[in-house]
Tab-separated table of C-alpha atoms in Angstrom:
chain	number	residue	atom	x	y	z
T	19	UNK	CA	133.835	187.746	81.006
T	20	UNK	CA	134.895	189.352	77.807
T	21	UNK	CA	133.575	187.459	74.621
T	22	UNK	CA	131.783	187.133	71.078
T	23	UNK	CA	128.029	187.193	71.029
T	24	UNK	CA	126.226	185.934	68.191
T	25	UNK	CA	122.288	185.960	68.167
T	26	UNK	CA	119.937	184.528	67.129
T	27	UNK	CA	121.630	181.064	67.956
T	28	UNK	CA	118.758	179.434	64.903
T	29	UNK	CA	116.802	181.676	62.376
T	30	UNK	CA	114.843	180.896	59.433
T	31	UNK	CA	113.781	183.435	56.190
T	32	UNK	CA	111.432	183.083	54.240
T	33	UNK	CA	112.005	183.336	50.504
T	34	UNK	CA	112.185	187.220	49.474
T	35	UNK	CA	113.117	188.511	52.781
T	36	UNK	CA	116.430	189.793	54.120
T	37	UNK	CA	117.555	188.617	57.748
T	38	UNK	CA	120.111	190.381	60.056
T	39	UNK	CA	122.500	188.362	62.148
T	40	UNK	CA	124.190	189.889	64.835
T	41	UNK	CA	127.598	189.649	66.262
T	42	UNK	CA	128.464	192.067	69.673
T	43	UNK	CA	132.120	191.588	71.386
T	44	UNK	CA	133.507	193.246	74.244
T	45	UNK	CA	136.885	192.477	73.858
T	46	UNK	CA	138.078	195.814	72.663
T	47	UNK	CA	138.883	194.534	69.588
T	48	UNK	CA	139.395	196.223	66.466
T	49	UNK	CA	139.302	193.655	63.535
T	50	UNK	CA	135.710	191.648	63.184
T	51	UNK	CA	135.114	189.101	60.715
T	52	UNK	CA	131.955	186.865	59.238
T	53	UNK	CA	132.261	183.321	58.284
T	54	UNK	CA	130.212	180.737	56.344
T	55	UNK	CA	130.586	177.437	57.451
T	56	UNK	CA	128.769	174.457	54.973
T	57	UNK	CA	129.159	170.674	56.127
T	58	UNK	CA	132.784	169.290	54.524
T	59	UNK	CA	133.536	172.464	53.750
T	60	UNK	CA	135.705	174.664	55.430
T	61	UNK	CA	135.398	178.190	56.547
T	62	UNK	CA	134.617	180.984	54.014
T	63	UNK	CA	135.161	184.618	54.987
T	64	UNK	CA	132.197	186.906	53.704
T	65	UNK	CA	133.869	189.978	54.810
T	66	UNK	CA	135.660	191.698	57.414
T	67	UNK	CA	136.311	195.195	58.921
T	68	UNK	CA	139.894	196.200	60.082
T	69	UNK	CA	138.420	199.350	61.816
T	70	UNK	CA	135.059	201.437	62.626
T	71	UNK	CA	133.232	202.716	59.461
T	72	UNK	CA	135.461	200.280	57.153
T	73	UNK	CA	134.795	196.974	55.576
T	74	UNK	CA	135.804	194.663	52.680
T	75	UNK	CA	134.861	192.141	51.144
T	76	UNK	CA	136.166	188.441	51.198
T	77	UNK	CA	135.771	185.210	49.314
T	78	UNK	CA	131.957	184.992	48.660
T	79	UNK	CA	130.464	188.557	49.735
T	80	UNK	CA	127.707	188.614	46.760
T	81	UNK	CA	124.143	188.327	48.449
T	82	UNK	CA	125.679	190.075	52.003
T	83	UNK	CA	125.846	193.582	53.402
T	84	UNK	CA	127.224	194.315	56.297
T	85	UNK	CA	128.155	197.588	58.579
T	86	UNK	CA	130.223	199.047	61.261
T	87	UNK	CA	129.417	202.018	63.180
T	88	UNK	CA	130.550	200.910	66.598
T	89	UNK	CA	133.515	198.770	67.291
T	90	UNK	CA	131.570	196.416	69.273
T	91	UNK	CA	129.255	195.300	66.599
T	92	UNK	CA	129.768	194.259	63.257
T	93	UNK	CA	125.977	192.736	62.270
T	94	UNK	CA	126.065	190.892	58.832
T	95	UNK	CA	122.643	190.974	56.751
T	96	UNK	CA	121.830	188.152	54.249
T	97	UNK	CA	119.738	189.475	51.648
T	98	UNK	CA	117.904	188.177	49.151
T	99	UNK	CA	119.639	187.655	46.287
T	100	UNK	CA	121.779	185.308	48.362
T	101	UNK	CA	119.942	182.404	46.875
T	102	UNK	CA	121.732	179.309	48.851
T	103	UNK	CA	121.648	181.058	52.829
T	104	UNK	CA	121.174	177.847	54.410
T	105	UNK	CA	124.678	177.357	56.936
T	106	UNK	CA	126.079	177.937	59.927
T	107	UNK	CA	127.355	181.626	60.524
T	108	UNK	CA	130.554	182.424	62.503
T	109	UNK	CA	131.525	185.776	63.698
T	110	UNK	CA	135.069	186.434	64.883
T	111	UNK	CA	136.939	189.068	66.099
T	112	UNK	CA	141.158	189.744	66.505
T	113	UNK	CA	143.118	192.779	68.131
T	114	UNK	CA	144.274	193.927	64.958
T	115	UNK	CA	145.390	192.784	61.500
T	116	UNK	CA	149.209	193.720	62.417
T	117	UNK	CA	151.555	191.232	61.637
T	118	UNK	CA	153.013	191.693	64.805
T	119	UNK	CA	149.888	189.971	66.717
T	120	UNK	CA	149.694	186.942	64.739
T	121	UNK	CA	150.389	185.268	67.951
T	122	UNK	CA	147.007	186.541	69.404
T	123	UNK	CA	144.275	185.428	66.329
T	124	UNK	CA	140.665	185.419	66.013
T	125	UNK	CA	138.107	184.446	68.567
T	126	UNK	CA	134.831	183.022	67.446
T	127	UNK	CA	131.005	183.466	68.854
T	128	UNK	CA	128.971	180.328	69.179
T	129	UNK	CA	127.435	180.704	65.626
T	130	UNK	CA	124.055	181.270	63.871
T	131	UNK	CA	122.364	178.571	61.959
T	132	UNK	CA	120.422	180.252	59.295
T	133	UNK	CA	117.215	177.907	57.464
T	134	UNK	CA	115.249	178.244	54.353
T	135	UNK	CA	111.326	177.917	55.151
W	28	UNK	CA	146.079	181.182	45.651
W	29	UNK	CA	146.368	179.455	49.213
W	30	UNK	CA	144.825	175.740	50.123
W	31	UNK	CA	144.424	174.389	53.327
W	32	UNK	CA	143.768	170.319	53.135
W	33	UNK	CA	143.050	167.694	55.964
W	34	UNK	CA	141.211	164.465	55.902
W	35	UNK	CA	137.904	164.363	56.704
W	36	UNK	CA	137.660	161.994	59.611
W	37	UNK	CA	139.674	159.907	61.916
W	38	UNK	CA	138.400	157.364	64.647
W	39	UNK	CA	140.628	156.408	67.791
W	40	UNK	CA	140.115	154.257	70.712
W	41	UNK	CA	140.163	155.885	74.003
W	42	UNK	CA	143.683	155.931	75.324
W	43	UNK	CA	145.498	156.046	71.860
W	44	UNK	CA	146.943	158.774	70.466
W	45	UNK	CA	145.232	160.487	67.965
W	46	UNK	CA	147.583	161.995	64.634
W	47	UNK	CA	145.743	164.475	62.900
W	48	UNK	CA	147.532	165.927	59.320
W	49	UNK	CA	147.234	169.087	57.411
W	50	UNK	CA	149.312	170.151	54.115
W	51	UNK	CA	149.084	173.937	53.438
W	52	UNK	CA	150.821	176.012	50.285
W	53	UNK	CA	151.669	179.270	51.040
W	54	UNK	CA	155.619	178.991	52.185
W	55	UNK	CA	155.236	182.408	53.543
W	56	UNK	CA	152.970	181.998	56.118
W	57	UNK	CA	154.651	182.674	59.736
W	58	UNK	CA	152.010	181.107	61.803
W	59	UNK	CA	149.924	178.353	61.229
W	60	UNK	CA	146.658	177.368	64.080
W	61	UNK	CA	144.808	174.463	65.013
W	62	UNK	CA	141.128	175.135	65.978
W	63	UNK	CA	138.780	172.811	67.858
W	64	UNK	CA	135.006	172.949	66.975
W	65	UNK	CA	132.361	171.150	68.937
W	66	UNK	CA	129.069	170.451	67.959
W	67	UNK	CA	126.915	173.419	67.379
W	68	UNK	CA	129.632	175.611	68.729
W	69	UNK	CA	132.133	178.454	67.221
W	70	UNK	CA	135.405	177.443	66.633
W	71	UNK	CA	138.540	177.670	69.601
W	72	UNK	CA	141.809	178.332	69.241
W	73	UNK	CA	143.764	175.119	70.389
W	74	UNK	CA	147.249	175.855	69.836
W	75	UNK	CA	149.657	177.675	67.132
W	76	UNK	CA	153.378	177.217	65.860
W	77	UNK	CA	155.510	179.591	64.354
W	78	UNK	CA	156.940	178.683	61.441
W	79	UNK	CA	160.529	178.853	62.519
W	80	UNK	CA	159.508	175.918	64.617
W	81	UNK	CA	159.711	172.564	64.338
W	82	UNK	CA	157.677	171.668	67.126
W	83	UNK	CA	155.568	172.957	70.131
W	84	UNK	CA	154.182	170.711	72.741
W	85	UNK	CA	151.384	171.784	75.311
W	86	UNK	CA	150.371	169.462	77.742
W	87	UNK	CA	148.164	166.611	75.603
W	88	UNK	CA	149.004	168.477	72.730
W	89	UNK	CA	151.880	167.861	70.232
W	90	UNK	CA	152.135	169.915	66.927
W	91	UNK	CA	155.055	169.152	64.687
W	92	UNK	CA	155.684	171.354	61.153
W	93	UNK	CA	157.415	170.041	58.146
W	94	UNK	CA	158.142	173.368	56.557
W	95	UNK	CA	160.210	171.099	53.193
W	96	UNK	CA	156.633	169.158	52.531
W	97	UNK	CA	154.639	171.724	54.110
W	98	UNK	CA	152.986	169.503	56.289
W	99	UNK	CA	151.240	170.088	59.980
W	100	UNK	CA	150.238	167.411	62.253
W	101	UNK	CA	148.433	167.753	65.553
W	102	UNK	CA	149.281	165.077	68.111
W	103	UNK	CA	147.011	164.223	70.880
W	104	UNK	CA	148.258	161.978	73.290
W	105	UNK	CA	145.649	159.648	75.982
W	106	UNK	CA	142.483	161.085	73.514
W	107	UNK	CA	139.501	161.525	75.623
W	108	UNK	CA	135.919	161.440	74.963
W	109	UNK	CA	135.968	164.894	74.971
W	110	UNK	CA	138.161	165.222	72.606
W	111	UNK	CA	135.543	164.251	70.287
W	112	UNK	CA	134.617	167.694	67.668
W	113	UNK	CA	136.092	168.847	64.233
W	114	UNK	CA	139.816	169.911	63.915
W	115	UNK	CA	140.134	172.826	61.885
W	116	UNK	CA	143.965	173.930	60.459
W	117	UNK	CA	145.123	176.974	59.730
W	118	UNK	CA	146.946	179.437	57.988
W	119	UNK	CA	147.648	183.050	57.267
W	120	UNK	CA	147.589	184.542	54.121
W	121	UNK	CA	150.627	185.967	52.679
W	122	UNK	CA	148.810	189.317	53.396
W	123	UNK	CA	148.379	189.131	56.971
W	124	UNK	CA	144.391	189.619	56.233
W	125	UNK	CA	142.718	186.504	56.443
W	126	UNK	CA	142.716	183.180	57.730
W	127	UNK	CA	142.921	179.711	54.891
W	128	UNK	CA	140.881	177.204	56.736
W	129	UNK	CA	141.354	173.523	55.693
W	130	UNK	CA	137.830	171.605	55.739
W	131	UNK	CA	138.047	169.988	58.990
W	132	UNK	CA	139.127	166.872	60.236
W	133	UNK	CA	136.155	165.146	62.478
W	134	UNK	CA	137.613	163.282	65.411
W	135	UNK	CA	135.752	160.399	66.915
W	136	UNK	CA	137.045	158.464	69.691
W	137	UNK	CA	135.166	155.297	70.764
W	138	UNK	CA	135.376	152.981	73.899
């Protein structure tokens, strides 16, 4: 079955250290997409990549990297000058960013939950 | 720039119908989405309405839009245990890039 993957499903960094979350999909997909989700807060787009070896930058990027050098896999790294990483992560993926597939939006993984030790 | 807002929580009995309400601000948005969330879980797409609708039913599901107030209500008729999670609305940017998520509306449906 085609589908998001998002691993690990919990992770915790230590103070200092960057962590890598990943986010695979095999739904041909061109358009991939990171979330932050806090509790009573809405979702908050990090960044997102319309196409292979492109990326920008949403809302609250500062204290994320991210690349894509395969369609399938758009990993997002949280480094450490992100200095409040504790949430729940959501990737998502959509065919494409045309207007004329707004009828077709974004799927979502299952989600990382990222901790402060 | 765009807002998305619901109210936070709503509690049903089993059996009733459940009203859930979103007001969003961009009057250019075409579609607008409901999303389902369950615990621990990514969010799924529930249904959508274009915004040259007034309404769209799907089986349990009723979505009406108020384009004037700019208002979005999800209906769910006979709510189910299962039907317990958080409701997420929303809507596309005037850009086509991005989704405006509201907060959330947390469903909870008790005997």
């Amino acid at each position: 079955d085609g589908g998001i993957t998002q691993s690990p499903k919990y992770l915790f960094r230590k103070e200092g250290q960057n962590v890598t979350l990943s986010c695979e999909q095999n739904l041909n997909h061109d358009a991939m997409y990171w979330y932050r989700q806090d509790p009573g807060q809405g979702l908050r787009l990090i960044y997102y990549s319309q196409i292979v070896n492109d990326f920008q930058k949403g809302d609250i990027a500062e204290g994320y990297s991210v690349s894509r050098e395969k369609k399938e896999s758009f990993p997002l790294t949280v480094t450490s000058a992100q200095k409040n990483p504790t949430a729940f992560y959501l990737c998502a993926s959509s065919i494409d960013f045309s207007a004329d597939r707004l009828d077709q939006p974004q799927h979502f993984g299952d989600g990382t939950r990222l901790s402060i030790l | 720039g765009e807002d998305v807002e619901q109210s936070l929580f709503l509690s049903v009995r089993e059996g009733d119908s459940s009203v859930i309400n979103c007001t969003y601000t961009d009057s250019s948005s075409t579609y607008l989405y409901w999303y389902k969330q369950e615990p621990g879980a990514g969010l799924q797409l529930l249904t959508y309405i274009f915004s040259n609708m007034d309404m769209k039913q799907d089986q349990r599901l009723t979505v009406l839009l108020n384009k004037k107030d700019k208002h979005l209500s999800l209906r769910i008729a006979d709510t189910q245990t299962g039907d317990s999670a958080i409701y997420f609305c929303a809507e596309i940017d005037g850009g086509y890039n991005k989704l405006i998520f509201g907060a959330g509306t947390r469903l909870a449906v008790h005997p």
